[in-house]
Amino acid sequence: MLYGALEAGGTKMVCALGDENGRILEQISIKTTVPAETLPAIADYFRDKKIESLGIGCFGPIDLNRESPTYGYITSTPKTDWMNCDIVGYLKKELNVPIGFDTDVNGSLLGEVTYGDSKGLSDVVYFTIGTGIGAGVMAGGRLLHGMLHPEAGHMIMERVSGDNYAGRCPFHHTCFEGMASGPAIEERWGQKAVELSDRDEVWELEAEYIAQALMNIVCVLSPKRIILGGGVMHQMQLFELVREKLEKKLNGYIKAPELKDMENYVVPASLHDDQGIMGCIKLAIDAASEG
Ligand code: ADP
Ligand code: ZN
């Protein structure tokens, strides 16, 4: 059986065909421009592929409430061309197959807990730290949506003393994304993040903000593991720094075996940047079995 997978991002749309084991059989990338151009190109790709169902992991904010009249819409996104775009409705009409729909980060998380090193874990948080910061949450084996979906990239940060950067989130300025996203690093230090690799102070500070966010997440959600992905986390030296700082912030308060093994508590994504699209295959498989 063939399943369609769409990782819908602000810069590109990755479309793939997968099998029941999450294997990617073929994959293309379509540039994200305006819906009137991009959506028909997506539909054209999938149209003759005889897919059983389609799974979409989508940039947001999106409406995941099946009771809502705008279910399946991209809602208040800063990418104004895509605001109030009925992406699920459009593809349902064009392809007429069951559609699974979730956030891009929940998609990546689902990929990791289905096919990656975190296979079988029931309580996991996945952060992507890139152009923006987003978090996917699985609690008790279910992807968490709540009233909308988690927006943990916008949790408030305590400013690190000596850091005078104004923050770049237009809504909250100094939230996690405002202080620690790739563009925030680049604006603060005046250089491409990838070119800052050997500047220790850059990653010390970055790890400090990431550890703050993780401290909050550990206290609020009690995950059994936290996965960190996204472009910024290609700086592998961050992992050790974040583990040390998180341990320090927790200060021995929470007693759990998982926290004694930090190496396996704060981990990189394990699917070589395929976690997103593989998660979308799983969203499709689940949508097909739900009918
Ligand atoms: P997106 O979030 O747009 O899907 P990425 O997760 O790749 O894409 O994030 C892109 C951002 O990550 C860039 O703005 C850049 O600041 C940062 N970035 C990308 N690669 C690296 C790297 N090797 N080291 C540090 N930062 C990086
Ligand atoms: Zn914010």
mmCIF file of C-alpha atoms and ligand atoms in Angstrom:
data_model
loop_
_atom_site.group_PDB
_atom_site.id
_atom_site.type_symbol
_atom_site.label_atom_id
_atom_site.label_comp_id
_atom_site.label_asym_id
_atom_site.label_seq_id
_atom_site.Cartn_x
_atom_site.Cartn_y
_atom_site.Cartn_z
ATOM 1 C CA MET A 1 0.000 0.000 0.000
ATOM 2 C CA LEU A 2 1.147 3.537 -0.711
ATOM 3 C CA TYR A 3 0.756 6.456 1.628
ATOM 4 C CA GLY A 4 1.155 10.130 0.794
ATOM 5 C CA ALA A 5 3.155 12.400 3.099
ATOM 6 C CA LEU A 6 3.321 16.186 3.007
ATOM 7 C CA GLU A 7 5.649 18.157 5.238
ATOM 8 C CA ALA A 8 4.260 21.639 4.753
ATOM 9 C CA GLY A 9 6.818 24.312 5.593
ATOM 10 C CA GLY A 10 7.039 28.051 5.110
ATOM 11 C CA THR A 11 9.827 27.767 2.553
ATOM 12 C CA LYS A 12 9.188 24.375 0.969
ATOM 13 C CA MET A 13 6.629 21.617 0.705
ATOM 14 C CA VAL A 14 8.151 18.151 0.876
ATOM 15 C CA CYS A 15 5.907 15.573 -0.778
ATOM 16 C CA ALA A 16 6.668 11.878 -0.477
ATOM 17 C CA LEU A 17 5.322 8.407 -0.986
ATOM 18 C CA GLY A 18 5.853 5.927 1.807
ATOM 19 C CA ASP A 19 5.054 2.342 2.657
ATOM 20 C CA GLU A 20 3.483 0.756 5.736
ATOM 21 C CA ASN A 21 6.925 0.562 7.394
ATOM 22 C CA GLY A 22 7.529 4.285 7.106
ATOM 23 C CA ARG A 23 10.012 3.809 4.297
ATOM 24 C CA ILE A 24 10.275 6.759 1.902
ATOM 25 C CA LEU A 25 9.921 5.464 -1.662
ATOM 26 C CA GLU A 26 10.213 8.775 -3.449
ATOM 27 C CA GLN A 27 10.250 12.410 -2.491
ATOM 28 C CA ILE A 28 10.063 15.814 -4.156
ATOM 29 C CA SER A 29 10.214 19.363 -2.892
ATOM 30 C CA ILE A 30 7.971 22.192 -4.076
ATOM 31 C CA LYS A 31 8.756 25.802 -3.263
ATOM 32 C CA THR A 32 6.194 27.452 -0.976
ATOM 33 C CA THR A 33 4.939 30.562 -2.769
ATOM 34 C CA VAL A 34 1.231 31.412 -2.640
ATOM 35 C CA PRO A 35 -1.563 28.870 -2.042
ATOM 36 C CA ALA A 36 -3.074 29.334 -5.531
ATOM 37 C CA GLU A 37 0.176 28.121 -7.043
ATOM 38 C CA THR A 38 1.607 25.750 -4.422
ATOM 39 C CA LEU A 39 -1.519 23.754 -3.543
ATOM 40 C CA PRO A 40 -2.346 22.686 -7.123
ATOM 41 C CA ALA A 41 1.285 21.594 -7.574
ATOM 42 C CA ILE A 42 0.976 19.390 -4.475
ATOM 43 C CA ALA A 43 -2.318 17.919 -5.681
ATOM 44 C CA ASP A 44 -0.800 17.244 -9.124
ATOM 45 C CA TYR A 45 2.063 15.317 -7.544
ATOM 46 C CA PHE A 46 -0.206 13.004 -5.552
ATOM 47 C CA ARG A 47 -3.075 12.722 -8.036
ATOM 48 C CA ASP A 48 -2.084 9.611 -9.995
ATOM 49 C CA LYS A 49 -0.110 7.900 -7.264
ATOM 50 C CA LYS A 50 -3.005 5.789 -5.956
ATOM 51 C CA ILE A 51 -2.320 6.725 -2.344
ATOM 52 C CA GLU A 52 -4.404 5.167 0.413
ATOM 53 C CA SER A 53 -4.401 8.332 2.492
ATOM 54 C CA LEU A 54 -2.385 11.500 3.091
ATOM 55 C CA GLY A 55 -0.588 12.698 6.236
ATOM 56 C CA ILE A 56 0.207 16.395 6.604
ATOM 57 C CA GLY A 57 2.573 17.926 9.147
ATOM 58 C CA CYS A 58 2.017 21.638 8.770
ATOM 59 C CA PHE A 59 3.530 24.950 9.845
ATOM 60 C CA GLY A 60 1.152 26.936 11.952
ATOM 61 C CA PRO A 61 -0.697 28.052 13.809
ATOM 62 C CA ILE A 62 -3.286 25.592 12.477
ATOM 63 C CA ASP A 63 -6.776 24.512 13.509
ATOM 64 C CA LEU A 64 -6.766 20.889 14.737
ATOM 65 C CA ASN A 65 -10.201 20.895 16.322
ATOM 66 C CA ARG A 66 -12.382 18.559 14.272
ATOM 67 C CA GLU A 67 -15.527 20.266 15.577
ATOM 68 C CA SER A 68 -14.418 23.658 14.360
ATOM 69 C CA PRO A 69 -15.687 25.166 11.075
ATOM 70 C CA THR A 70 -12.081 26.028 10.243
ATOM 71 C CA TYR A 71 -10.652 22.553 11.005
ATOM 72 C CA GLY A 72 -7.681 21.905 8.718
ATOM 73 C CA TYR A 73 -6.959 25.585 8.133
ATOM 74 C CA ILE A 74 -3.684 27.385 8.561
ATOM 75 C CA THR A 75 -4.917 30.256 10.728
ATOM 76 C CA SER A 76 -3.037 33.293 12.052
ATOM 77 C CA THR A 77 0.333 32.652 10.441
ATOM 78 C CA PRO A 78 2.685 35.593 9.926
ATOM 79 C CA LYS A 79 2.990 34.327 6.322
ATOM 80 C CA THR A 80 -0.001 36.409 5.287
ATOM 81 C CA ASP A 81 -0.621 34.707 1.927
ATOM 82 C CA TRP A 82 -1.360 31.521 3.856
ATOM 83 C CA MET A 83 -3.569 33.046 6.513
ATOM 84 C CA ASN A 84 -6.951 31.266 6.690
ATOM 85 C CA CYS A 85 -5.883 28.762 4.059
ATOM 86 C CA ASP A 86 -7.994 25.590 3.993
ATOM 87 C CA ILE A 87 -5.134 23.234 3.156
ATOM 88 C CA VAL A 88 -6.889 20.040 4.321
ATOM 89 C CA GLY A 89 -10.184 20.935 2.625
ATOM 90 C CA TYR A 90 -8.448 21.691 -0.657
ATOM 91 C CA LEU A 91 -6.433 18.452 -0.757
ATOM 92 C CA LYS A 92 -9.428 16.399 0.404
ATOM 93 C CA LYS A 93 -11.465 17.789 -2.480
ATOM 94 C CA GLU A 94 -8.694 17.172 -5.016
ATOM 95 C CA LEU A 95 -7.515 13.739 -3.834
ATOM 96 C CA ASN A 96 -10.532 12.317 -2.025
ATOM 97 C CA VAL A 97 -8.576 10.204 0.482
ATOM 98 C CA PRO A 98 -8.541 10.235 4.313
ATOM 99 C CA ILE A 99 -6.230 12.952 5.612
ATOM 100 C CA GLY A 100 -4.251 12.986 8.863
ATOM 101 C CA PHE A 101 -3.332 16.499 9.945
ATOM 102 C CA ASP A 102 -1.070 17.772 12.702
ATOM 103 C CA THR A 103 1.622 20.343 13.406
ATOM 104 C CA ASP A 104 5.028 19.953 11.750
ATOM 105 C CA VAL A 105 6.646 19.392 15.158
ATOM 106 C CA ASN A 106 4.111 16.779 16.212
ATOM 107 C CA GLY A 107 4.902 15.131 12.865
ATOM 108 C CA SER A 108 8.619 15.027 13.660
ATOM 109 C CA LEU A 109 7.891 13.712 17.131
ATOM 110 C CA LEU A 110 5.634 11.007 15.709
ATOM 111 C CA GLY A 111 8.405 10.024 13.278
ATOM 112 C CA GLU A 112 10.897 9.641 16.127
ATOM 113 C CA VAL A 113 8.611 7.638 18.439
ATOM 114 C CA THR A 114 7.441 5.392 15.590
ATOM 115 C CA TYR A 115 10.612 4.791 13.582
ATOM 116 C CA GLY A 116 13.507 6.377 15.475
ATOM 117 C CA ASP A 117 15.564 5.884 18.621
ATOM 118 C CA SER A 118 12.592 6.869 20.771
ATOM 119 C CA LYS A 119 10.405 4.088 19.367
ATOM 120 C CA GLY A 120 7.761 3.058 21.858
ATOM 121 C CA LEU A 121 8.192 5.928 24.318
ATOM 122 C CA SER A 122 4.838 7.344 25.395
ATOM 123 C CA ASP A 123 5.801 10.684 26.932
ATOM 124 C CA VAL A 124 8.181 12.714 24.843
ATOM 125 C CA VAL A 125 8.691 16.357 23.906
ATOM 126 C CA TYR A 126 10.305 17.342 20.611
ATOM 127 C CA PHE A 127 11.712 20.826 20.112
ATOM 128 C CA THR A 128 12.765 22.167 16.755
ATOM 129 C CA ILE A 129 15.151 25.095 17.049
ATOM 130 C CA GLY A 130 15.580 26.686 13.649
ATOM 131 C CA THR A 131 14.076 29.724 11.926
ATOM 132 C CA GLY A 132 11.435 29.531 14.627
ATOM 133 C CA ILE A 133 11.096 27.365 17.712
ATOM 134 C CA GLY A 134 8.288 24.856 18.040
ATOM 135 C CA ALA A 135 7.496 21.933 20.287
ATOM 136 C CA GLY A 136 5.560 18.747 19.746
ATOM 137 C CA VAL A 137 4.240 16.902 22.769
ATOM 138 C CA MET A 138 3.251 13.268 23.216
ATOM 139 C CA ALA A 139 1.625 12.515 26.554
ATOM 140 C CA GLY A 140 0.384 9.065 27.476
ATOM 141 C CA GLY A 141 0.944 7.923 23.900
ATOM 142 C CA ARG A 142 -1.184 10.669 22.349
ATOM 143 C CA LEU A 143 -0.101 13.783 20.521
ATOM 144 C CA LEU A 144 -1.230 16.714 22.612
ATOM 145 C CA HIS A 145 -3.447 19.360 21.015
ATOM 146 C CA GLY A 146 -5.435 20.908 23.839
ATOM 147 C CA MET A 147 -7.432 23.976 22.825
ATOM 148 C CA LEU A 148 -5.141 24.641 19.829
ATOM 149 C CA HIS A 149 -1.718 23.010 20.062
ATOM 150 C CA PRO A 150 1.286 23.686 22.271
ATOM 151 C CA GLU A 151 3.276 26.811 21.400
ATOM 152 C CA ALA A 152 6.189 26.131 23.713
ATOM 153 C CA GLY A 153 8.530 28.158 21.514
ATOM 154 C CA HIS A 154 6.844 31.215 23.001
ATOM 155 C CA MET A 155 7.350 30.441 26.690
ATOM 156 C CA ILE A 156 8.770 33.414 28.533
ATOM 157 C CA MET A 157 12.497 33.479 29.258
ATOM 158 C CA GLU A 158 14.427 34.980 32.114
ATOM 159 C CA ARG A 159 17.065 37.232 30.611
ATOM 160 C CA VAL A 160 20.586 35.970 31.187
ATOM 161 C CA SER A 161 22.614 38.672 32.924
ATOM 162 C CA GLY A 162 24.931 40.415 30.494
ATOM 163 C CA ASP A 163 22.738 39.626 27.478
ATOM 164 C CA ASN A 164 21.224 42.869 26.236
ATOM 165 C CA TYR A 165 19.666 41.554 23.047
ATOM 166 C CA ALA A 166 16.167 42.973 22.549
ATOM 167 C CA GLY A 167 14.635 39.709 21.294
ATOM 168 C CA ARG A 168 12.952 39.221 17.939
ATOM 169 C CA CYS A 169 9.515 37.775 18.538
ATOM 170 C CA PRO A 170 7.048 40.431 17.299
ATOM 171 C CA PHE A 171 4.506 39.254 19.896
ATOM 172 C CA HIS A 172 6.589 38.740 23.055
ATOM 173 C CA HIS A 173 10.084 40.004 22.209
ATOM 174 C CA THR A 174 12.037 37.956 24.773
ATOM 175 C CA CYS A 175 10.241 34.606 24.587
ATOM 176 C CA PHE A 176 12.240 31.424 23.822
ATOM 177 C CA GLU A 177 11.943 31.921 20.055
ATOM 178 C CA GLY A 178 12.682 35.625 20.417
ATOM 179 C CA MET A 179 15.931 34.912 22.266
ATOM 180 C CA ALA A 180 17.174 31.603 20.911
ATOM 181 C CA SER A 181 15.978 30.943 17.343
ATOM 182 C CA GLY A 182 18.559 30.851 14.536
ATOM 183 C CA PRO A 183 17.680 34.388 13.392
ATOM 184 C CA ALA A 184 17.940 35.626 17.017
ATOM 185 C CA ILE A 185 21.460 34.195 17.283
ATOM 186 C CA GLU A 186 22.384 35.812 13.975
ATOM 187 C CA GLU A 187 20.947 39.212 14.869
ATOM 188 C CA ARG A 188 22.532 39.205 18.329
ATOM 189 C CA TRP A 189 26.021 38.275 17.130
ATOM 190 C CA GLY A 190 25.872 39.850 13.663
ATOM 191 C CA GLN A 191 26.965 36.720 11.823
ATOM 192 C CA LYS A 192 25.508 33.551 10.301
ATOM 193 C CA ALA A 193 24.961 30.962 13.048
ATOM 194 C CA VAL A 194 26.915 28.344 11.149
ATOM 195 C CA GLU A 195 29.932 30.693 11.061
ATOM 196 C CA LEU A 196 29.842 31.111 14.847
ATOM 197 C CA SER A 197 30.715 27.464 15.549
ATOM 198 C CA ASP A 198 33.945 28.156 17.420
ATOM 199 C CA ARG A 199 32.688 31.107 19.473
ATOM 200 C CA ASP A 200 32.135 29.417 22.840
ATOM 201 C CA GLU A 201 30.242 32.341 24.344
ATOM 202 C CA VAL A 202 27.570 32.039 21.644
ATOM 203 C CA TRP A 203 26.725 28.444 22.518
ATOM 204 C CA GLU A 204 27.076 28.993 26.269
ATOM 205 C CA LEU A 205 24.366 31.613 26.069
ATOM 206 C CA GLU A 206 22.246 29.612 23.637
ATOM 207 C CA ALA A 207 22.456 26.548 25.900
ATOM 208 C CA GLU A 208 21.435 28.696 28.868
ATOM 209 C CA TYR A 209 18.150 29.653 27.159
ATOM 210 C CA ILE A 210 17.518 26.133 25.890
ATOM 211 C CA ALA A 211 18.107 24.737 29.394
ATOM 212 C CA GLN A 212 15.620 27.247 30.824
ATOM 213 C CA ALA A 213 13.001 26.050 28.365
ATOM 214 C CA LEU A 214 13.741 22.412 29.139
ATOM 215 C CA MET A 215 13.597 23.060 32.878
ATOM 216 C CA ASN A 216 10.094 24.465 32.418
ATOM 217 C CA ILE A 217 9.021 21.580 30.214
ATOM 218 C CA VAL A 218 10.349 18.960 32.644
ATOM 219 C CA CYS A 219 8.431 20.587 35.480
ATOM 220 C CA VAL A 220 5.191 21.037 33.527
ATOM 221 C CA LEU A 221 4.967 17.895 31.388
ATOM 222 C CA SER A 222 7.337 15.402 33.011
ATOM 223 C CA PRO A 223 8.444 13.866 29.705
ATOM 224 C CA LYS A 224 10.523 10.685 29.704
ATOM 225 C CA ARG A 225 12.759 12.147 27.020
ATOM 226 C CA ILE A 226 13.333 15.448 25.211
ATOM 227 C CA ILE A 227 14.448 15.431 21.578
ATOM 228 C CA LEU A 228 16.132 18.526 20.152
ATOM 229 C CA GLY A 229 16.115 19.018 16.368
ATOM 230 C CA GLY A 230 16.281 21.889 13.874
ATOM 231 C CA GLY A 231 19.135 23.733 12.191
ATOM 232 C CA VAL A 232 20.602 25.297 15.343
ATOM 233 C CA MET A 233 20.994 21.868 16.953
ATOM 234 C CA HIS A 234 23.433 20.933 14.217
ATOM 235 C CA GLN A 235 25.867 22.589 16.652
ATOM 236 C CA MET A 236 26.394 19.313 18.467
ATOM 237 C CA GLN A 237 28.392 20.949 21.276
ATOM 238 C CA LEU A 238 25.066 22.331 22.498
ATOM 239 C CA PHE A 239 23.878 18.948 23.734
ATOM 240 C CA GLU A 240 26.468 18.542 26.470
ATOM 241 C CA LEU A 241 26.077 22.182 27.520
ATOM 242 C CA VAL A 242 22.294 21.880 27.695
ATOM 243 C CA ARG A 243 22.449 18.637 29.712
ATOM 244 C CA GLU A 244 24.827 20.183 32.258
ATOM 245 C CA LYS A 245 22.799 23.355 32.608
ATOM 246 C CA LEU A 246 19.501 21.508 32.855
ATOM 247 C CA GLU A 247 20.863 19.276 35.592
ATOM 248 C CA LYS A 248 22.058 22.337 37.469
ATOM 249 C CA LYS A 249 18.709 24.093 37.167
ATOM 250 C CA LEU A 250 16.777 21.015 38.304
ATOM 251 C CA ASN A 251 19.081 21.028 41.321
ATOM 252 C CA GLY A 252 18.195 17.518 42.409
ATOM 253 C CA TYR A 253 14.560 18.342 43.061
ATOM 254 C CA ILE A 254 12.958 15.850 40.687
ATOM 255 C CA LYS A 255 13.910 12.266 41.419
ATOM 256 C CA ALA A 256 13.525 10.055 38.374
ATOM 257 C CA PRO A 257 15.791 7.416 36.855
ATOM 258 C CA GLU A 258 15.540 9.131 33.456
ATOM 259 C CA LEU A 259 17.220 12.257 34.846
ATOM 260 C CA LYS A 260 20.161 10.226 36.106
ATOM 261 C CA ASP A 261 20.958 9.356 32.505
ATOM 262 C CA MET A 262 21.106 12.809 30.865
ATOM 263 C CA GLU A 263 22.828 11.384 27.782
ATOM 264 C CA ASN A 264 19.590 9.548 26.980
ATOM 265 C CA TYR A 265 17.283 12.220 28.353
ATOM 266 C CA VAL A 266 18.227 15.129 26.099
ATOM 267 C CA VAL A 267 18.938 13.649 22.694
ATOM 268 C CA PRO A 268 19.305 14.683 19.045
ATOM 269 C CA ALA A 269 16.783 13.594 16.436
ATOM 270 C CA SER A 270 17.815 10.209 15.061
ATOM 271 C CA LEU A 271 16.331 9.981 11.574
ATOM 272 C CA HIS A 272 18.760 12.203 9.637
ATOM 273 C CA ASP A 273 16.269 14.992 9.057
ATOM 274 C CA ASP A 274 13.684 12.503 7.713
ATOM 275 C CA GLN A 275 11.781 12.471 11.012
ATOM 276 C CA GLY A 276 9.262 15.036 9.745
ATOM 277 C CA ILE A 277 8.328 13.313 6.519
ATOM 278 C CA MET A 278 8.364 9.858 8.144
ATOM 279 C CA GLY A 279 6.012 11.165 10.807
ATOM 280 C CA CYS A 280 3.719 12.336 8.014
ATOM 281 C CA ILE A 281 3.711 8.790 6.595
ATOM 282 C CA LYS A 282 2.591 7.597 10.031
ATOM 283 C CA LEU A 283 -0.107 10.282 10.135
ATOM 284 C CA ALA A 284 -1.324 8.882 6.796
ATOM 285 C CA ILE A 285 -1.234 5.271 8.013
ATOM 286 C CA ASP A 286 -3.266 6.256 11.078
ATOM 287 C CA ALA A 287 -5.736 8.238 8.984
ATOM 288 C CA ALA A 288 -6.257 5.231 6.689
ATOM 289 C CA SER A 289 -6.985 2.907 9.592
ATOM 290 C CA GLU A 290 -9.412 5.431 11.073
ATOM 291 C CA GLY A 291 -11.168 5.539 7.673
HETATM 292 P P1 ADP B 1 13.515 25.857 9.280
HETATM 293 O O1 ADP B 1 13.371 26.158 10.729
HETATM 294 O O2 ADP B 1 13.394 27.065 8.415
HETATM 295 O O3 ADP B 1 12.688 24.711 8.823
HETATM 296 P P2 ADP B 1 16.154 24.935 9.998
HETATM 297 O O4 ADP B 1 15.652 24.072 11.092
HETATM 298 O O5 ADP B 1 17.253 24.399 9.157
HETATM 299 O O6 ADP B 1 15.007 25.357 9.011
HETATM 300 O O7 ADP B 1 16.613 26.297 10.655
HETATM 301 C C1 ADP B 1 17.270 27.272 9.946
HETATM 302 C C2 ADP B 1 18.015 28.176 10.911
HETATM 303 O O8 ADP B 1 18.894 27.389 11.684
HETATM 304 C C3 ADP B 1 18.858 29.212 10.197
HETATM 305 O O9 ADP B 1 18.214 30.457 10.331
HETATM 306 C C4 ADP B 1 20.174 29.234 10.931
HETATM 307 O O10 ADP B 1 20.172 30.332 11.790
HETATM 308 C C5 ADP B 1 20.178 27.999 11.767
HETATM 309 N N1 ADP B 1 21.146 27.003 11.306
HETATM 310 C C6 ADP B 1 21.078 26.216 10.215
HETATM 311 N N2 ADP B 1 22.149 25.412 10.118
HETATM 312 C C7 ADP B 1 22.916 25.685 11.196
HETATM 313 C C8 ADP B 1 24.173 25.186 11.691
HETATM 314 N N3 ADP B 1 24.864 24.228 11.054
HETATM 315 N N4 ADP B 1 24.629 25.713 12.841
HETATM 316 C C9 ADP B 1 23.948 26.672 13.503
HETATM 317 N N5 ADP B 1 22.787 27.177 13.076
HETATM 318 C C10 ADP B 1 22.269 26.701 11.956
HETATM 319 ZN ZN ZN B 2 6.995 34.790 21.130
#
